Amino acid sequence: EVQLVESGGGLVQPGGSLRLSCAASGFTLSAHDMHWVRQATGKGLEWVSAVGIAGDIYYLNSVKGRFTISRESAKNSLYLQMNSLRAEDTALYYCARVSLNALDVWGQGTMVTVSS
Amino acid sequence: QSVLTQPPSVSAAPGQKVTISCSGSSSNIGNNYVSWYQQLPGTAPKLLIHDNDKRPSGIPDRFSGSKSGTAATLGITGLQTGDEADYYCVAWDSRLSAVLFGGGTKLTVL
């Protein structure tokens, strides 16, 4: 079964750091573009970052310089290193796979709360 | 504020048809593929339409997509109460080098 499972969320103080993980099963993660998408409670979906098959990387402007996307083939996993966290980064973070020019498989999400 | 503009809400009766619009520009919808997603309450988004008008396997033909110029439309026929959800359009923006989500449309089946 094709599946994505996120982990690593939690409560962190403003200015703190978290590393989110997304473990893939049933497919080879490095054979797909992969994305992170977030959703604040009661709000819409917001794209955060993407890494392409060729290693090209893209970020939402407001997270550039603070977030780093990466992947590890040996662990078939995607990561999002989040530094200098702000209250506005509080959200449920999803990882998603690209196929058919769309985000065809999504994880269940991991919650990040930035608060003092 | 989303660069892809969707109506905040739409509603229709069971069995009826509804359309959800998504308006963008030449740097996103006008020159890139549009996809549509359904998000039921408390769940992760689900892909409904890819490549503007194609349905992944398992998506019923009650759902359809179209694109004209810088606008896209999701159509849902034979509405069911189980279709009550938030719907999002998505497109790559070549100028921003970023993925754009529409603000989302809440569908109510009266």
CSV table of C-alpha atoms in Angstrom, one decimal:
chain,number,residue,atom,x,y,z
A,1,GLU,CA,0.0,0.0,0.0
A,2,VAL,CA,1.3,3.4,-0.9
A,3,GLN,CA,1.5,5.5,2.2
A,4,LEU,CA,3.1,8.6,3.7
A,5,VAL,CA,3.4,9.0,7.5
A,6,GLU,CA,4.5,12.3,9.0
A,7,SER,CA,6.0,12.7,12.5
A,8,GLY,CA,8.1,15.2,14.5
A,9,GLY,CA,5.5,17.8,15.2
A,10,GLY,CA,5.0,19.3,18.7
A,11,LEU,CA,4.9,22.4,20.8
A,12,VAL,CA,7.9,24.7,20.4
A,13,GLN,CA,8.6,28.3,21.6
A,14,PRO,CA,9.0,31.1,19.1
A,15,GLY,CA,12.5,31.1,17.7
A,16,GLY,CA,12.8,27.4,18.3
A,17,SER,CA,13.4,24.5,15.8
A,18,LEU,CA,11.7,21.3,14.8
A,19,ARG,CA,12.4,18.7,12.2
A,20,LEU,CA,9.5,17.0,10.5
A,21,SER,CA,9.8,13.6,8.9
A,22,CYS,CA,7.7,11.9,6.3
A,23,ALA,CA,8.2,8.2,5.9
A,24,ALA,CA,7.2,6.7,2.6
A,25,SER,CA,6.1,3.1,2.0
A,26,GLY,CA,4.9,1.2,-1.0
A,27,PHE,CA,6.9,3.4,-3.4
A,28,THR,CA,10.4,4.9,-3.9
A,29,LEU,CA,10.3,8.5,-2.6
A,30,SER,CA,13.3,9.6,-4.6
A,31,ALA,CA,11.4,8.8,-7.9
A,32,HIS,CA,8.9,11.5,-7.2
A,33,ASP,CA,8.8,15.3,-6.6
A,34,MET,CA,7.7,15.7,-3.0
A,35,HIS,CA,6.0,18.6,-1.2
A,36,TRP,CA,5.1,20.0,2.2
A,37,VAL,CA,1.8,21.7,2.6
A,38,ARG,CA,0.4,23.2,5.8
A,39,GLN,CA,-3.0,24.1,7.1
A,40,ALA,CA,-3.7,26.4,10.1
A,41,THR,CA,-6.7,25.4,12.1
A,42,GLY,CA,-9.8,26.5,10.4
A,43,LYS,CA,-7.9,27.9,7.4
A,44,GLY,CA,-7.1,26.8,3.9
A,45,LEU,CA,-4.2,24.8,2.5
A,46,GLU,CA,-0.9,26.6,2.0
A,47,TRP,CA,2.1,25.2,0.1
A,48,VAL,CA,5.4,25.3,1.9
A,49,SER,CA,8.2,23.7,0.0
A,50,ALA,CA,9.0,21.1,-2.7
A,51,VAL,CA,12.0,19.0,-3.8
A,52,GLY,CA,12.2,17.7,-7.3
A,53,ILE,CA,13.6,14.4,-8.6
A,54,ALA,CA,16.6,16.3,-9.9
A,55,GLY,CA,17.1,18.0,-6.5
A,56,ASP,CA,15.6,21.3,-7.4
A,57,ILE,CA,14.2,22.9,-4.3
A,58,TYR,CA,11.5,25.6,-3.9
A,59,TYR,CA,10.1,27.4,-0.8
A,60,LEU,CA,7.2,29.7,0.1
A,61,ASN,CA,8.7,33.2,0.4
A,62,SER,CA,7.8,33.5,4.1
A,63,VAL,CA,9.8,30.4,5.0
A,64,LYS,CA,12.9,31.0,2.9
A,65,GLY,CA,16.0,31.1,4.9
A,66,ARG,CA,14.2,29.4,7.9
A,67,PHE,CA,13.0,26.1,6.5
A,68,THR,CA,15.1,23.4,4.7
A,69,ILE,CA,13.6,20.5,2.8
A,70,SER,CA,15.6,17.3,2.2
A,71,ARG,CA,15.2,13.7,1.6
A,72,GLU,CA,17.2,10.5,2.4
A,73,SER,CA,16.9,7.7,-0.1
A,74,ALA,CA,18.2,5.0,2.3
A,75,LYS,CA,15.4,5.7,4.7
A,76,ASN,CA,12.8,6.5,1.9
A,77,SER,CA,12.0,9.6,3.9
A,78,LEU,CA,11.4,13.3,3.4
A,79,TYR,CA,12.3,16.0,5.9
A,80,LEU,CA,11.5,19.6,6.8
A,81,GLN,CA,13.9,21.3,9.1
A,82,MET,CA,12.2,24.3,10.6
A,83,ASN,CA,14.2,27.0,12.3
A,84,SER,CA,13.4,30.4,13.8
A,85,LEU,CA,9.8,29.3,14.1
A,86,ARG,CA,7.1,31.9,14.4
A,87,ALA,CA,3.5,31.9,15.7
A,88,GLU,CA,2.3,32.1,12.2
A,89,ASP,CA,4.0,28.8,11.4
A,90,THR,CA,1.5,27.0,13.7
A,91,ALA,CA,-0.3,24.5,11.5
A,92,LEU,CA,-0.9,20.9,10.5
A,93,TYR,CA,1.9,19.9,8.2
A,94,TYR,CA,1.3,17.4,5.4
A,95,CYS,CA,3.7,15.8,3.1
A,96,ALA,CA,2.5,14.8,-0.4
A,97,ARG,CA,3.8,12.9,-3.4
A,98,VAL,CA,3.6,14.2,-7.0
A,99,SER,CA,2.3,12.0,-9.7
A,100,LEU,CA,0.1,12.8,-12.7
A,101,ASN,CA,1.2,16.5,-12.3
A,102,ALA,CA,-0.7,16.6,-9.0
A,103,LEU,CA,-0.4,15.8,-5.3
A,104,ASP,CA,-1.8,12.3,-5.5
A,105,VAL,CA,-0.8,10.8,-2.1
A,106,TRP,CA,-1.0,12.7,1.2
A,107,GLY,CA,0.0,11.8,4.7
A,108,GLN,CA,-2.3,12.3,7.7
A,109,GLY,CA,-0.3,15.4,8.9
A,110,THR,CA,1.7,16.3,12.0
A,111,MET,CA,0.8,19.3,14.1
A,112,VAL,CA,3.2,22.1,14.8
A,113,THR,CA,2.4,24.6,17.5
A,114,VAL,CA,4.6,27.6,18.1
A,115,SER,CA,3.7,29.3,21.4
A,116,SER,CA,5.3,30.5,24.5
B,1,GLN,CA,-4.4,36.2,0.3
B,2,SER,CA,-4.5,33.5,-2.4
B,3,VAL,CA,-3.5,34.3,-5.9
B,4,LEU,CA,-5.9,31.7,-7.1
B,5,THR,CA,-9.4,33.0,-6.4
B,6,GLN,CA,-12.3,30.7,-5.5
B,7,PRO,CA,-15.7,31.5,-4.1
B,8,PRO,CA,-15.8,31.0,-0.4
B,9,SER,CA,-18.9,28.8,-0.5
B,10,VAL,CA,-21.4,27.2,-2.8
B,11,SER,CA,-24.5,25.2,-2.1
B,12,ALA,CA,-27.0,23.1,-4.0
B,13,ALA,CA,-29.7,20.5,-3.3
B,14,PRO,CA,-29.0,16.7,-3.4
B,15,GLY,CA,-29.0,15.4,-6.9
B,16,GLN,CA,-28.3,18.8,-8.4
B,17,LYS,CA,-25.1,20.1,-10.1
B,18,VAL,CA,-22.7,22.7,-8.8
B,19,THR,CA,-19.6,24.4,-10.3
B,20,ILE,CA,-16.7,25.9,-8.5
B,21,SER,CA,-14.6,28.4,-10.2
B,22,CYS,CA,-10.8,29.1,-9.8
B,23,SER,CA,-9.4,32.3,-11.4
B,24,GLY,CA,-5.7,32.9,-11.8
B,25,SER,CA,-3.3,34.5,-14.3
B,26,SER,CA,-1.1,33.6,-17.2
B,27,SER,CA,1.8,32.7,-14.9
B,28,ASN,CA,-0.2,30.0,-13.2
B,29,ILE,CA,-3.5,28.6,-14.6
B,30,GLY,CA,-2.9,30.1,-18.0
B,31,ASN,CA,0.3,28.1,-18.7
B,32,ASN,CA,0.3,25.2,-16.2
B,33,TYR,CA,-1.8,22.3,-15.2
B,34,VAL,CA,-4.6,22.7,-12.7
B,35,SER,CA,-5.5,20.0,-10.1
B,36,TRP,CA,-8.5,19.9,-7.7
B,37,TYR,CA,-8.7,18.4,-4.2
B,38,GLN,CA,-11.5,17.5,-1.9
B,39,GLN,CA,-11.0,17.8,1.9
B,40,LEU,CA,-13.6,16.2,4.0
B,41,PRO,CA,-13.8,17.5,7.6
B,42,GLY,CA,-10.9,16.2,9.7
B,43,THR,CA,-9.2,14.4,6.9
B,44,ALA,CA,-6.3,15.0,4.5
B,45,PRO,CA,-7.0,16.4,1.0
B,46,LYS,CA,-7.8,13.9,-1.7
B,47,LEU,CA,-6.9,14.4,-5.4
B,48,LEU,CA,-10.0,14.7,-7.6
B,49,ILE,CA,-8.8,16.1,-10.9
B,50,HIS,CA,-5.3,16.3,-12.4
B,51,ASP,CA,-4.0,17.8,-15.7
B,52,ASN,CA,-7.0,20.2,-15.8
B,53,ASP,CA,-9.6,17.6,-16.7
B,54,LYS,CA,-8.5,14.1,-15.9
B,55,ARG,CA,-9.8,11.9,-13.1
B,56,PRO,CA,-7.5,9.5,-11.2
B,57,SER,CA,-8.7,6.0,-11.0
B,58,GLY,CA,-11.5,5.6,-8.4
B,59,ILE,CA,-12.9,9.1,-8.8
B,60,PRO,CA,-16.5,8.9,-10.0
B,61,ASP,CA,-17.4,10.6,-13.3
B,62,ARG,CA,-19.7,12.9,-11.3
B,63,PHE,CA,-16.6,15.0,-10.8
B,64,SER,CA,-15.2,16.9,-13.8
B,65,GLY,CA,-12.7,19.6,-14.5
B,66,SER,CA,-12.2,22.1,-17.3
B,67,LYS,CA,-9.9,25.0,-18.0
B,68,SER,CA,-10.2,28.0,-20.3
B,69,GLY,CA,-7.5,30.7,-20.4
B,70,THR,CA,-6.7,31.7,-16.9
B,71,ALA,CA,-9.7,30.1,-15.2
B,72,ALA,CA,-10.6,26.6,-14.2
B,73,THR,CA,-13.8,25.0,-13.1
B,74,LEU,CA,-14.7,22.0,-11.1
B,75,GLY,CA,-18.1,20.5,-11.7
B,76,ILE,CA,-20.0,18.0,-9.5
B,77,THR,CA,-23.2,16.4,-10.7
B,78,GLY,CA,-25.7,14.2,-8.8
B,79,LEU,CA,-24.8,15.9,-5.5
B,80,GLN,CA,-24.7,13.7,-2.4
B,81,THR,CA,-24.6,14.7,1.3
B,82,GLY,CA,-21.2,13.0,1.4
B,83,ASP,CA,-19.8,15.6,-1.1
B,84,GLU,CA,-20.0,18.2,1.6
B,85,ALA,CA,-16.4,19.3,1.9
B,86,ASP,CA,-13.9,22.0,1.1
B,87,TYR,CA,-12.6,22.0,-2.4
B,88,TYR,CA,-9.2,23.5,-3.5
B,89,CYS,CA,-7.7,24.3,-6.9
B,90,VAL,CA,-4.0,24.2,-7.3
B,91,ALA,CA,-1.5,25.3,-10.0
B,92,TRP,CA,2.2,25.9,-10.3
B,93,ASP,CA,3.1,29.6,-10.8
B,94,SER,CA,6.0,30.0,-13.2
B,95,ARG,CA,6.8,33.6,-12.2
B,96,LEU,CA,6.8,32.9,-8.4
B,97,SER,CA,8.4,29.4,-8.8
B,98,ALA,CA,5.8,28.3,-6.2
B,99,VAL,CA,2.7,26.1,-5.9
B,100,LEU,CA,-0.4,28.1,-5.4
B,101,PHE,CA,-3.6,26.9,-3.7
B,102,GLY,CA,-6.9,28.6,-4.1
B,103,GLY,CA,-8.5,29.8,-0.9
B,104,GLY,CA,-10.9,26.9,-0.9
B,105,THR,CA,-14.6,26.6,-1.4
B,106,LYS,CA,-17.0,25.1,1.1
B,107,LEU,CA,-19.7,23.0,-0.5
B,108,THR,CA,-22.9,22.6,1.3
B,109,VAL,CA,-25.5,20.1,0.1
B,110,LEU,CA,-28.8,21.4,1.4
